[in-house]
Structures are given as structure tokens and as C-alpha cells.
mmCIF file of C-alpha atoms in Angstrom:
data_model
loop_
_atom_site.group_PDB
_atom_site.id
_atom_site.type_symbol
_atom_site.label_atom_id
_atom_site.label_comp_id
_atom_site.label_asym_id
_atom_site.label_seq_id
_atom_site.Cartn_x
_atom_site.Cartn_y
_atom_site.Cartn_z
ATOM 1 C CA MET A 1 0.269 -0.027 0.051
ATOM 2 C CA ASN A 2 1.304 3.456 -0.902
ATOM 3 C CA PHE A 3 2.310 4.915 2.346
ATOM 4 C CA LEU A 4 1.536 8.534 0.843
ATOM 5 C CA SER A 5 -2.131 7.982 -0.307
ATOM 6 C CA VAL A 6 -4.599 7.081 2.273
ATOM 7 C CA PHE A 7 -5.950 8.360 5.309
ATOM 8 C CA GLY A 8 -3.431 10.839 6.454
ATOM 9 C CA PHE A 9 -2.686 10.220 9.882
ATOM 10 C CA ILE A 10 -5.167 11.971 12.497
ATOM 11 C CA GLY A 11 -5.912 9.942 15.305
ATOM 12 C CA LEU A 12 -4.772 6.767 13.674
ATOM 13 C CA VAL A 13 -0.954 6.385 14.617
ATOM 14 C CA VAL A 14 -0.244 9.494 17.152
ATOM 15 C CA LEU A 15 0.232 7.825 20.622
ATOM 16 C CA LYS A 16 1.927 10.527 22.553
ATOM 17 C CA LEU A 17 1.605 14.232 22.797
ATOM 18 C CA VAL A 18 5.014 16.229 23.791
ATOM 19 C CA GLN A 19 3.741 19.370 25.283
ATOM 20 C CA GLY A 20 6.353 22.230 24.696
ATOM 21 C CA MET A 21 10.062 21.042 25.009
ATOM 22 C CA GLU A 22 10.601 20.110 28.616
ATOM 23 C CA ASN A 23 6.984 19.435 29.974
ATOM 24 C CA GLY A 24 7.390 15.614 29.767
ATOM 25 C CA ASN A 25 4.961 13.226 27.593
ATOM 26 C CA VAL A 26 1.288 13.374 28.368
ATOM 27 C CA SER A 27 -0.753 10.530 26.313
ATOM 28 C CA ASP A 28 -4.050 11.604 24.207
ATOM 29 C CA MET A 29 -6.134 9.248 26.484
ATOM 30 C CA GLN A 30 -4.700 10.734 30.054
ATOM 31 C CA TYR A 31 -5.191 14.215 28.487
ATOM 32 C CA TRP A 32 -8.843 13.652 27.341
ATOM 33 C CA GLY A 33 -9.147 12.208 30.802
ATOM 34 C CA ARG A 34 -8.587 15.751 32.247
ATOM 35 C CA GLY A 35 -11.997 17.076 33.733
ATOM 36 C CA PHE A 36 -11.952 20.377 31.457
ATOM 37 C CA TYR A 37 -11.871 18.131 28.065
ATOM 38 C CA ASN A 38 -14.535 15.700 29.572
ATOM 39 C CA ARG A 39 -17.627 14.572 27.642
ATOM 40 C CA PRO A 40 -17.371 16.545 24.253
ATOM 41 C CA LEU A 41 -20.482 17.263 22.400
ATOM 42 C CA LEU A 42 -21.494 13.849 20.116
ATOM 43 C CA VAL A 43 -23.242 14.955 16.976
ATOM 44 C CA GLY A 44 -24.866 12.406 14.612
ATOM 45 C CA LEU A 45 -24.437 11.655 11.024
ATOM 46 C CA THR A 46 -26.898 13.016 8.652
ATOM 47 C CA LEU A 47 -26.673 11.450 5.273
ATOM 48 C CA ILE A 48 -27.630 13.526 2.179
ATOM 49 C CA ASN A 49 -30.532 11.565 0.575
ATOM 50 C CA GLY A 50 -30.891 13.839 -2.630
ATOM 51 C CA ALA A 51 -27.321 13.175 -3.268
ATOM 52 C CA ALA A 52 -27.656 9.979 -5.144
ATOM 53 C CA ALA A 53 -29.830 11.466 -8.039
ATOM 54 C CA LYS A 54 -26.806 14.097 -8.711
ATOM 55 C CA GLY A 55 -24.397 11.416 -9.112
ATOM 56 C CA ALA A 56 -22.968 13.058 -5.381
ATOM 57 C CA VAL A 57 -21.522 9.661 -3.937
ATOM 58 C CA CYS A 58 -18.525 8.412 -2.038
ATOM 59 C CA LEU A 59 -15.917 6.239 -3.892
ATOM 60 C CA ASP A 60 -18.120 3.148 -3.100
ATOM 61 C CA GLY A 61 -21.690 4.793 -3.960
ATOM 62 C CA SER A 62 -22.590 5.331 -0.899
ATOM 63 C CA LEU A 63 -24.712 8.880 0.196
ATOM 64 C CA PRO A 64 -22.548 11.316 1.527
ATOM 65 C CA GLY A 65 -23.013 12.878 4.738
ATOM 66 C CA TYR A 66 -22.236 15.363 7.362
ATOM 67 C CA HIS A 67 -22.523 16.307 11.198
ATOM 68 C CA PHE A 68 -24.496 19.251 12.157
ATOM 69 C CA HIS A 69 -25.294 20.924 15.495
ATOM 70 C CA ARG A 70 -27.770 23.847 15.506
ATOM 71 C CA GLY A 71 -26.637 27.196 16.660
ATOM 72 C CA TYR A 72 -28.551 29.419 18.977
ATOM 73 C CA GLY A 73 -29.122 33.048 20.478
ATOM 74 C CA SER A 74 -26.427 35.243 18.887
ATOM 75 C CA GLY A 75 -25.065 32.706 16.621
ATOM 76 C CA SER A 76 -28.134 31.182 15.022
ATOM 77 C CA ASN A 77 -27.746 32.720 11.857
ATOM 78 C CA SER A 78 -23.975 32.281 11.902
ATOM 79 C CA TRP A 79 -22.715 29.244 10.153
ATOM 80 C CA LEU A 80 -19.407 27.242 10.275
ATOM 81 C CA ILE A 81 -18.557 24.635 7.968
ATOM 82 C CA GLN A 82 -15.711 22.157 8.483
ATOM 83 C CA LEU A 83 -14.381 20.114 5.662
ATOM 84 C CA GLU A 84 -13.167 16.549 6.972
ATOM 85 C CA GLY A 85 -9.335 15.522 5.809
ATOM 86 C CA GLY A 86 -8.319 12.212 5.581
ATOM 87 C CA GLY A 87 -5.539 12.201 2.494
ATOM 88 C CA TRP A 88 -5.778 11.347 -0.939
ATOM 89 C CA CYS A 89 -6.246 8.056 -3.276
ATOM 90 C CA GLY A 90 -4.328 8.468 -6.419
ATOM 91 C CA ASN A 91 -4.268 4.970 -8.163
ATOM 92 C CA ILE A 92 -7.032 2.134 -8.303
ATOM 93 C CA ARG A 93 -5.656 -0.115 -5.884
ATOM 94 C CA ASN A 94 -5.568 2.458 -3.131
ATOM 95 C CA CYS A 95 -9.174 3.853 -4.088
ATOM 96 C CA ILE A 96 -10.397 0.395 -3.524
ATOM 97 C CA TYR A 97 -8.941 0.119 -0.121
ATOM 98 C CA SER A 98 -10.218 3.712 0.747
ATOM 99 C CA LYS A 99 -13.612 2.750 -0.477
ATOM 100 C CA ARG A 100 -13.783 0.095 2.454
ATOM 101 C CA SER A 101 -13.279 2.433 4.943
ATOM 102 C CA ARG A 102 -14.879 5.690 6.450
ATOM 103 C CA HIS A 103 -12.953 7.561 3.735
ATOM 104 C CA GLY A 104 -14.253 6.252 1.045
ATOM 105 C CA SER A 105 -17.928 4.894 2.360
ATOM 106 C CA SER A 106 -20.734 6.086 4.590
ATOM 107 C CA LEU A 107 -21.006 2.785 5.442
ATOM 108 C CA HIS A 108 -17.951 2.724 7.462
ATOM 109 C CA MET A 109 -18.642 5.987 9.166
ATOM 110 C CA GLU A 110 -18.846 6.839 12.831
ATOM 111 C CA LYS A 111 -22.765 7.204 13.404
ATOM 112 C CA GLN A 112 -21.720 10.165 15.946
ATOM 113 C CA ILE A 113 -18.453 11.823 16.344
ATOM 114 C CA PRO A 114 -17.017 14.434 19.484
ATOM 115 C CA PHE A 115 -17.187 18.208 18.328
ATOM 116 C CA VAL A 116 -14.331 19.665 20.191
ATOM 117 C CA GLY A 117 -11.879 22.247 19.460
ATOM 118 C CA ILE A 118 -13.145 24.687 16.320
ATOM 119 C CA LEU A 119 -16.393 22.755 16.731
ATOM 120 C CA SER A 120 -16.926 22.719 20.205
ATOM 121 C CA ASN A 121 -20.484 24.223 21.726
ATOM 122 C CA LYS A 122 -18.768 25.147 25.150
ATOM 123 C CA ALA A 123 -17.503 29.168 25.416
ATOM 124 C CA VAL A 124 -14.828 28.029 27.224
ATOM 125 C CA GLU A 125 -13.317 26.007 24.554
ATOM 126 C CA ASN A 126 -14.474 27.755 21.750
ATOM 127 C CA PRO A 127 -15.485 31.466 22.366
ATOM 128 C CA ASP A 128 -16.143 32.869 19.301
ATOM 129 C CA PHE A 129 -18.136 29.916 17.407
ATOM 130 C CA PHE A 130 -19.204 28.045 20.272
ATOM 131 C CA ASN A 131 -23.027 29.049 19.235
ATOM 132 C CA TRP A 132 -23.012 29.074 15.729
ATOM 133 C CA ASN A 133 -24.353 26.666 12.973
ATOM 134 C CA ARG A 134 -21.414 23.888 12.885
ATOM 135 C CA ILE A 135 -21.249 21.612 10.445
ATOM 136 C CA LYS A 136 -18.433 18.757 9.619
ATOM 137 C CA VAL A 137 -18.763 17.693 6.414
ATOM 138 C CA ARG A 138 -17.912 13.617 6.046
ATOM 139 C CA TYR A 139 -14.622 13.041 3.554
ATOM 140 C CA CYS A 140 -15.112 9.932 1.036
ATOM 141 C CA ASP A 141 -13.715 11.072 -2.204
ATOM 142 C CA GLY A 142 -10.046 11.289 -1.827
ATOM 143 C CA ALA A 143 -9.315 14.022 -3.881
ATOM 144 C CA SER A 144 -10.210 16.902 -1.680
ATOM 145 C CA PHE A 145 -13.876 17.292 -2.495
ATOM 146 C CA SER A 146 -12.876 18.316 -6.168
ATOM 147 C CA GLY A 147 -12.806 15.009 -8.353
ATOM 148 C CA ASP A 148 -15.705 14.318 -10.989
ATOM 149 C CA SER A 149 -15.157 10.896 -13.063
ATOM 150 C CA GLN A 150 -15.239 7.220 -12.102
ATOM 151 C CA HIS A 151 -13.828 3.754 -13.202
ATOM 152 C CA GLU A 152 -16.840 1.309 -13.453
ATOM 153 C CA ALA A 153 -14.572 -1.831 -13.718
ATOM 154 C CA ALA A 154 -13.311 -1.080 -10.386
ATOM 155 C CA GLY A 155 -16.638 0.250 -8.865
ATOM 156 C CA LEU A 156 -15.356 3.471 -7.968
ATOM 157 C CA TYR A 157 -16.968 6.627 -7.985
ATOM 158 C CA PHE A 158 -14.814 10.235 -8.172
ATOM 159 C CA ARG A 159 -17.437 12.438 -7.123
ATOM 160 C CA GLY A 160 -16.017 15.074 -5.014
ATOM 161 C CA GLN A 161 -17.292 17.882 -6.333
ATOM 162 C CA ARG A 162 -20.917 16.861 -7.100
ATOM 163 C CA ILE A 163 -20.415 16.223 -3.006
ATOM 164 C CA TRP A 164 -19.223 19.482 -2.114
ATOM 165 C CA HIS A 165 -22.214 20.926 -4.559
ATOM 166 C CA ALA A 166 -24.679 18.364 -2.764
ATOM 167 C CA ALA A 167 -23.779 19.219 0.555
ATOM 168 C CA MET A 168 -23.788 23.061 0.156
ATOM 169 C CA GLU A 169 -27.220 22.695 -1.202
ATOM 170 C CA ASP A 170 -28.598 20.605 1.195
ATOM 171 C CA LEU A 171 -27.158 23.080 4.186
ATOM 172 C CA MET A 172 -28.475 26.418 2.270
ATOM 173 C CA SER A 173 -31.963 24.957 2.108
ATOM 174 C CA LYS A 174 -31.823 24.375 6.247
ATOM 175 C CA GLY A 175 -31.084 27.666 6.824
ATOM 176 C CA MET A 176 -27.459 28.631 5.809
ATOM 177 C CA ARG A 177 -29.105 30.802 3.038
ATOM 178 C CA TYR A 178 -29.852 33.311 5.841
ATOM 179 C CA ALA A 179 -26.392 33.466 7.137
ATOM 180 C CA LYS A 180 -25.374 36.856 8.504
ATOM 181 C CA GLN A 181 -21.487 35.332 8.472
ATOM 182 C CA ALA A 182 -20.149 32.012 7.407
ATOM 183 C CA LEU A 183 -16.720 30.472 7.538
ATOM 184 C CA LEU A 184 -15.549 27.488 5.409
ATOM 185 C CA SER A 185 -12.586 25.559 7.337
ATOM 186 C CA GLY A 186 -10.918 22.557 6.652
ATOM 187 C CA CYS A 187 -7.770 20.513 8.256
ATOM 188 C CA SER A 188 -5.186 18.483 5.807
ATOM 189 C CA ALA A 189 -6.913 17.209 2.914
ATOM 190 C CA GLY A 190 -9.908 19.550 3.955
ATOM 191 C CA GLY A 191 -7.647 22.025 4.688
ATOM 192 C CA LEU A 192 -6.618 22.233 0.707
ATOM 193 C CA ALA A 193 -10.589 21.472 0.226
ATOM 194 C CA SER A 194 -11.334 24.893 2.117
ATOM 195 C CA ILE A 195 -8.699 26.788 -0.637
ATOM 196 C CA LEU A 196 -9.818 25.228 -3.536
ATOM 197 C CA HIS A 197 -13.891 26.026 -2.689
ATOM 198 C CA CYS A 198 -13.218 29.238 -0.950
ATOM 199 C CA ASP A 199 -14.409 31.604 -3.739
ATOM 200 C CA GLU A 200 -17.172 29.352 -4.259
ATOM 201 C CA PHE A 201 -18.470 29.431 -1.038
ATOM 202 C CA ARG A 202 -18.401 32.937 -1.020
ATOM 203 C CA GLU A 203 -20.806 32.864 -4.210
ATOM 204 C CA LEU A 204 -23.283 31.386 -1.822
ATOM 205 C CA PHE A 205 -24.169 34.256 -0.252
ATOM 206 C CA PRO A 206 -25.495 37.845 -0.745
ATOM 207 C CA ARG A 207 -22.614 40.624 -0.729
ATOM 208 C CA THR A 208 -23.534 41.589 2.986
ATOM 209 C CA THR A 209 -22.717 38.304 4.161
ATOM 210 C CA ARG A 210 -19.222 38.348 6.129
ATOM 211 C CA VAL A 211 -17.826 35.244 4.378
ATOM 212 C CA LYS A 212 -14.360 33.959 5.199
ATOM 213 C CA CYS A 213 -12.280 30.925 4.632
ATOM 214 C CA LEU A 214 -9.689 29.012 7.125
ATOM 215 C CA SER A 215 -6.980 26.251 5.895
ATOM 216 C CA ASP A 216 -5.621 24.458 9.051
ATOM 217 C CA ALA A 217 -2.528 22.252 7.954
ATOM 218 C CA GLY A 218 -3.552 22.497 4.113
ATOM 219 C CA LEU A 219 -0.468 24.229 3.032
ATOM 220 C CA PHE A 220 1.273 21.318 1.217
ATOM 221 C CA LEU A 221 4.419 22.234 -0.342
ATOM 222 C CA ASP A 222 5.553 20.967 -3.700
ATOM 223 C CA THR A 223 9.312 20.267 -2.077
ATOM 224 C CA ILE A 224 12.009 18.280 -2.870
ATOM 225 C CA ASP A 225 11.901 14.995 -0.799
ATOM 226 C CA VAL A 226 15.570 13.458 0.858
ATOM 227 C CA SER A 227 16.102 11.368 -2.147
ATOM 228 C CA GLY A 228 16.100 14.455 -4.518
ATOM 229 C CA ARG A 229 12.626 13.185 -5.879
ATOM 230 C CA ARG A 230 9.416 14.887 -5.626
ATOM 231 C CA SER A 231 6.906 12.533 -3.656
ATOM 232 C CA LEU A 232 3.852 14.469 -3.040
ATOM 233 C CA ARG A 233 4.059 15.775 -6.894
ATOM 234 C CA ASN A 234 4.004 12.134 -8.053
ATOM 235 C CA LEU A 235 0.866 11.466 -5.272
ATOM 236 C CA PHE A 236 -0.854 14.802 -6.711
ATOM 237 C CA GLY A 237 -0.143 13.762 -10.109
ATOM 238 C CA GLY A 238 -2.193 10.339 -9.546
ATOM 239 C CA VAL A 239 -5.172 11.870 -8.091
ATOM 240 C CA VAL A 240 -5.722 14.709 -10.327
ATOM 241 C CA THR A 241 -5.435 12.584 -13.404
ATOM 242 C CA LEU A 242 -7.361 9.215 -12.153
ATOM 243 C CA GLN A 243 -9.834 11.688 -10.523
ATOM 244 C CA GLY A 244 -10.550 14.202 -13.321
ATOM 245 C CA VAL A 245 -9.871 17.075 -11.070
ATOM 246 C CA LYS A 246 -8.353 19.125 -13.964
ATOM 247 C CA LYS A 247 -11.956 20.754 -15.071
ATOM 248 C CA ASN A 248 -12.323 22.013 -11.373
ATOM 249 C CA LEU A 249 -9.230 23.738 -10.729
ATOM 250 C CA PRO A 250 -8.737 27.575 -10.877
ATOM 251 C CA ARG A 251 -8.279 28.494 -14.737
ATOM 252 C CA SER A 252 -6.025 31.221 -13.502
ATOM 253 C CA CYS A 253 -3.355 28.568 -12.847
ATOM 254 C CA THR A 254 -4.104 25.592 -15.225
ATOM 255 C CA SER A 255 -3.690 28.549 -18.312
ATOM 256 C CA ARG A 256 -0.277 28.855 -16.914
ATOM 257 C CA PHE A 257 0.484 25.667 -15.399
ATOM 258 C CA ASN A 258 0.162 21.763 -15.379
ATOM 259 C CA PRO A 259 -3.027 21.022 -13.608
ATOM 260 C CA ILE A 260 -1.093 18.911 -11.524
ATOM 261 C CA LEU A 261 0.926 21.674 -9.982
ATOM 262 C CA CYS A 262 -2.512 23.773 -9.621
ATOM 263 C CA PHE A 263 -3.619 21.473 -6.972
ATOM 264 C CA PHE A 264 -0.625 22.578 -4.682
ATOM 265 C CA PRO A 265 -1.864 25.665 -2.486
ATOM 266 C CA GLN A 266 1.238 27.656 -3.095
ATOM 267 C CA ARG A 267 -0.029 28.088 -6.960
ATOM 268 C CA LEU A 268 -3.471 28.992 -5.658
ATOM 269 C CA ILE A 269 -3.362 31.139 -2.560
ATOM 270 C CA ALA A 270 -2.693 34.120 -4.705
ATOM 271 C CA SER A 271 -5.637 34.037 -6.632
ATOM 272 C CA VAL A 272 -8.149 33.499 -3.843
ATOM 273 C CA ARG A 273 -10.418 36.814 -3.741
ATOM 274 C CA THR A 274 -12.134 36.082 -0.513
ATOM 275 C CA PRO A 275 -10.326 36.560 2.808
ATOM 276 C CA LEU A 276 -8.297 33.655 3.573
ATOM 277 C CA PHE A 277 -6.440 32.239 6.856
ATOM 278 C CA LEU A 278 -3.538 29.856 6.663
ATOM 279 C CA LEU A 279 -2.997 28.263 9.769
ATOM 280 C CA ASN A 280 0.228 25.850 9.553
ATOM 281 C CA ALA A 281 2.894 24.207 11.085
ATOM 282 C CA ALA A 282 6.171 24.848 10.145
ATOM 283 C CA TYR A 283 7.570 21.779 10.328
ATOM 284 C CA ASP A 284 4.038 19.739 9.878
ATOM 285 C CA THR A 285 4.334 16.430 10.506
ATOM 286 C CA TRP A 286 2.147 14.766 7.638
ATOM 287 C CA GLN A 287 4.801 16.317 5.035
ATOM 288 C CA ILE A 288 7.371 15.394 6.933
ATOM 289 C CA GLN A 289 6.308 11.923 7.225
ATOM 290 C CA ALA A 290 4.979 11.648 3.962
ATOM 291 C CA SER A 291 6.341 14.289 1.389
ATOM 292 C CA LEU A 292 9.864 14.832 2.595
ATOM 293 C CA ALA A 293 10.936 11.905 4.389
ATOM 294 C CA PRO A 294 8.634 9.220 3.360
ATOM 295 C CA PRO A 295 9.833 5.625 3.908
ATOM 296 C CA SER A 296 9.767 5.226 -0.087
ATOM 297 C CA ALA A 297 12.380 8.126 -0.138
ATOM 298 C CA ASP A 298 14.592 6.967 2.886
ATOM 299 C CA TYR A 299 16.504 4.152 1.264
ATOM 300 C CA ARG A 300 18.767 3.542 4.161
ATOM 301 C CA TRP A 301 16.356 4.324 6.839
ATOM 302 C CA ASN A 302 18.244 7.016 7.943
ATOM 303 C CA TRP A 303 15.189 9.086 8.840
ATOM 304 C CA ASN A 304 13.122 6.513 10.741
ATOM 305 C CA ASP A 305 13.787 7.797 14.057
ATOM 306 C CA CYS A 306 13.591 11.514 13.319
ATOM 307 C CA ARG A 307 10.510 10.773 11.141
ATOM 308 C CA LYS A 308 8.868 9.737 14.562
ATOM 309 C CA ASN A 309 10.253 12.157 16.696
ATOM 310 C CA TYR A 310 12.010 15.164 16.119
ATOM 311 C CA ALA A 311 14.194 15.013 19.472
ATOM 312 C CA ARG A 312 15.748 12.463 17.426
ATOM 313 C CA CYS A 313 16.830 14.616 14.671
ATOM 314 C CA SER A 314 20.562 15.069 13.875
ATOM 315 C CA GLN A 315 21.754 18.498 13.198
ATOM 316 C CA PRO A 316 21.935 17.892 9.341
ATOM 317 C CA GLN A 317 18.238 16.948 9.592
ATOM 318 C CA LEU A 318 17.004 19.852 11.239
ATOM 319 C CA LYS A 319 19.141 21.866 9.163
ATOM 320 C CA TYR A 320 16.948 19.981 6.185
ATOM 321 C CA LEU A 321 13.463 20.736 8.008
ATOM 322 C CA GLN A 322 14.909 24.310 8.659
ATOM 323 C CA GLY A 323 14.714 24.635 4.879
ATOM 324 C CA PHE A 324 11.394 23.425 4.828
ATOM 325 C CA ARG A 325 10.180 25.981 7.009
ATOM 326 C CA ASN A 326 11.992 28.860 4.863
ATOM 327 C CA GLN A 327 10.163 27.378 1.733
ATOM 328 C CA MET A 328 7.002 27.709 3.605
ATOM 329 C CA LEU A 329 7.670 31.296 4.549
ATOM 330 C CA GLY A 330 8.960 32.003 1.314
ATOM 331 C CA VAL A 331 5.480 30.776 -0.133
ATOM 332 C CA VAL A 332 3.669 33.083 2.357
ATOM 333 C CA ARG A 333 5.408 36.153 1.546
ATOM 334 C CA GLY A 334 3.149 37.498 -1.341
ATOM 335 C CA PHE A 335 -0.208 36.301 0.755
ATOM 336 C CA SER A 336 0.363 37.923 3.857
ATOM 337 C CA ARG A 337 0.868 41.651 2.028
ATOM 338 C CA SER A 338 -2.969 41.518 1.704
ATOM 339 C CA HIS A 339 -4.347 42.796 4.818
ATOM 340 C CA GLN A 340 -7.526 40.781 4.440
ATOM 341 C CA ASN A 341 -5.753 37.810 4.877
ATOM 342 C CA GLY A 342 -4.508 36.132 7.924
ATOM 343 C CA LEU A 343 -1.600 33.922 9.186
ATOM 344 C CA PHE A 344 -0.650 32.031 12.093
ATOM 345 C CA ILE A 345 2.467 29.327 11.560
ATOM 346 C CA ASN A 346 4.273 28.429 14.303
ATOM 347 C CA SER A 347 7.152 26.165 14.803
ATOM 348 C CA CYS A 348 5.476 23.068 16.200
ATOM 349 C CA PHE A 349 5.738 19.339 15.047
ATOM 350 C CA ALA A 350 2.147 19.427 14.435
ATOM 351 C CA HIS A 351 -0.898 18.818 12.142
ATOM 352 C CA CYS A 352 -4.439 20.011 12.144
ATOM 353 C CA GLN A 353 -4.010 22.651 15.171
ATOM 354 C CA ALA A 354 -7.938 23.830 14.924
ATOM 355 C CA GLU A 355 -9.628 20.503 15.534
ATOM 356 C CA ARG A 356 -7.784 19.379 18.812
ATOM 357 C CA GLN A 357 -8.995 20.655 21.710
ATOM 358 C CA ASP A 358 -5.566 21.141 23.303
ATOM 359 C CA THR A 359 -3.996 23.246 20.560
ATOM 360 C CA TRP A 360 -7.169 25.052 19.514
ATOM 361 C CA PHE A 361 -7.924 26.920 22.829
ATOM 362 C CA ALA A 362 -6.728 26.002 26.352
ATOM 363 C CA HIS A 363 -4.888 26.921 29.270
ATOM 364 C CA ASP A 364 -1.314 25.759 27.925
ATOM 365 C CA SER A 365 -2.302 26.140 24.057
ATOM 366 C CA PRO A 366 0.491 26.457 21.432
ATOM 367 C CA HIS A 367 0.796 30.742 21.232
ATOM 368 C CA ILE A 368 2.856 33.266 19.006
ATOM 369 C CA GLY A 369 3.528 36.537 20.885
ATOM 370 C CA ASN A 370 0.513 36.519 23.630
ATOM 371 C CA ARG A 371 -2.010 35.189 21.106
ATOM 372 C CA GLY A 372 -3.304 31.731 20.970
ATOM 373 C CA ILE A 373 -4.722 29.781 17.642
ATOM 374 C CA ALA A 374 -8.588 30.518 18.502
ATOM 375 C CA GLN A 375 -7.717 33.968 19.660
ATOM 376 C CA SER A 376 -5.867 34.779 16.648
ATOM 377 C CA VAL A 377 -8.731 33.268 14.414
ATOM 378 C CA GLY A 378 -11.262 35.138 16.165
ATOM 379 C CA ASN A 379 -9.575 38.686 16.060
ATOM 380 C CA TRP A 380 -8.999 38.055 12.184
ATOM 381 C CA PHE A 381 -12.627 36.798 11.108
ATOM 382 C CA PHE A 382 -14.075 39.594 13.425
ATOM 383 C CA ASP A 383 -11.582 42.052 12.175
ATOM 384 C CA ARG A 384 -10.594 42.785 15.768
ATOM 385 C CA VAL A 385 -6.691 43.527 14.688
ATOM 386 C CA GLY A 386 -5.047 41.930 11.869
ATOM 387 C CA VAL A 387 -3.108 38.844 12.400
ATOM 388 C CA GLN A 388 -0.121 37.694 10.267
ATOM 389 C CA ALA A 389 1.663 35.712 13.045
ATOM 390 C CA ILE A 390 4.961 33.928 11.967
ATOM 391 C CA GLY A 391 6.754 32.197 14.917
ATOM 392 C CA CYS A 392 10.554 31.658 15.846
ATOM 393 C CA PRO A 393 12.418 28.565 14.168
ATOM 394 C CA TYR A 394 12.631 25.563 16.152
ATOM 395 C CA PRO A 395 13.290 24.839 19.255
ATOM 396 C CA CYS A 396 12.519 28.295 20.345
ATOM 397 C CA ASP A 397 8.631 27.831 20.851
ATOM 398 C CA ARG A 398 8.016 26.210 24.127
ATOM 399 C CA THR A 399 4.545 26.242 23.952
ATOM 400 C CA CYS A 400 4.449 23.796 21.001
ATOM 401 C CA HIS A 401 2.304 20.832 21.635
ATOM 402 C CA ASN A 402 4.481 18.312 19.571
ATOM 403 C CA LEU A 403 3.154 15.115 18.115
ATOM 404 C CA VAL A 404 5.769 11.930 18.711
ATOM 405 C CA PHE A 405 4.895 8.542 16.980
ATOM 406 C CA ASN A 406 5.688 4.843 18.057
#
């Protein structure tokens, strides 16, 4: 099985959470057992019944779905859409594997999921968005909600773009059309999707509606891996070609570049007209594991320990990772010149910080200066203050919640 192509890694391989640099290790189970985070809201799965008639189906042909918790009070006319992540599938074998999982079939999705972090319904955990209408759209197409094709012989449906439209139409019919403010967000592959669909989301609403987008851990870079090749470009090439993504990519990009290159956010963010916030770890752990130093590129297994635990990286390896951080900062330089855009790039070994409670908003959550992630996103969305936050390079940030793997 291709290491790069399936499922991402959120919650699947993380065994330990390292808080800061010297605070010791705390397992996820122990952490979530603490009183402050006990008993998150569980929200049931809603299938989009009218989707099949539009051909908007998961990889296996099952109905797509979402989890929806109604807003109330001051948030009753505010809407937050979170697009789920979960990797990509760029060849028939891996897509067949995916269609037998929750990332390819609603038959395998959890019937209830906890709403935490940016989806939490508690003001002490999510001060700006806790009483909004909050929706998690499930990911089951393997192409960041952007494909439109099928492979009849393998029984595969690549209908991500149709799923996107079906979900938005269904939510509009349930009250989203009356939104006074709306935020499209997403994590990982969902973070890429939030960039791809940001302007489409804006067009759903009147100009009087405040509409913005948030990409969490979606800034995937077209970078050279440790073997001198481009592992992620190879994966994205398979996704774009197999799933018919080209026709749904911005023409402003595809008119100048190969469509495969236009699946990378670095070539998209400059053309997004809607206000966009990029939340990313400078040493994104998914990209380290699957793009920079994947096992397929690490012929002598020199990166095995570093890939799993940043504390075991050698000085040359850290220098290489600093180069990756520098590349990321170069990519966002022009983006950050627009005052409508927001930026929070902390020097942590992390991935998807908005959907974890400990990193989104907690007494010891990551900070740049004197502001954490939730406060920074809220300040930007409500135009309280501009946010262009970039943390100092490793190892100076002692507020990180760094991920460690076994």
C-alpha cells in the first residue's frame, strides 16, 4: 500500500503528545481524561438523501453525509463549515482500499463524532464560534472534494466536486442561505479543499454576508524529498489524473501551469479573492512523514527515528527541516501582504491544530507572542485586529504541542 496516499494520520498513529519542549509526555487518553475536556458533545451523522440523484456519492457509491449541530442565540444566523481531511487516493488499488473505509464510504463512518476545538459547543473551549451552526462535512472522495469521474470496472466513483455542491445545497435549504456570517474551514486534505472552494463558498451568499475561509494544515508544498525526488507531486499527479480534477481547478492557474501543479496551494492562494487564513505548523508532521522523508524515499532508513520523534533528529536533519520552514515562509510572503488575509505559522511539529482542543484553545495551547490560535482566528474573522503571526524557528517555541509517533 502506498504510504502517501491513504487516510492522512489524524488520530490513527499518534500515540503520544509532547507538550512544549520540557514538560514531559502526556498520552491522548490521559489528556482527554482531564476534567476540562471531559464529555465532548457527540453529534450524529446526517446522510444527504438527495445526493445520489445528482451523482454525488462516495467512492463506493454510498451517500455522503455531515454532522450538524444547530446554533442558537447570537450565533443562530452564523455558520461554520468544517471539511474533513483524510489523505488522497491516486491509483485504483489505493482507492479500492479507501472505499472500504470511512474515507470512502458512509457505510463505515462513525454514527456520532465528538465536536471539539473549533466545533466545540462550550464557550470556555471555543469562545468565538461555540453557539454557531457548526457542520462537519465527511470526506469520502479521496481528492479534496474536487474530482468528477468514475472507474466502472473497479466500481469507483470520483465525485468530490458533486459532493461539495450537494452538501452546500442541502445546508442552504436548512437555513444557511440566511447566514449573516459564514466561515469555511478544513483540516489537512480538507484544508486544501477549503482553499479550492473558498471563492465558490463566497458566491453562495449575498455581498452583505461576512464570508471568510480557514485552511488548517492545508499548505502542502511542492518540495523535494530526501531522495531528490518529488513524492507529493507524484501522488497529486495520480489524484488529478485519475479523478478528473483538472476541470475543477482555477483556470487562472491551469492556463499557466500543468494542472498537477495547480493542486498545490502555493499556486492557488494568490488568486483567492475571499479573505483566507492559513494556520500551519512550520514543521508539519504529515509532510515530514509523507512528503519530505517518506519510507519510499528513505532508502537507508536514516530518517526513521527523526520522522517519528523530532527530538531524535540529527543536526543535518534539523537543517533540512529548517529549509522546509524557509520554503513555507517564502510561499506565504506575497499572500501576507494582503491585509484581508490572516496567518498563523508556528514552529511546531504538529498537524491540524484547530480540531484538537488542546491546541485550539486551552490554558497551555500554542501561542505566538501573547495570542493563541483560537484568539488569532477570531480576531481576524471579526476584524478586531490584523493577524500575520510567524513564530521563531525551532527550538525557541516552548508552547508547542509536538506530535510523537511509535
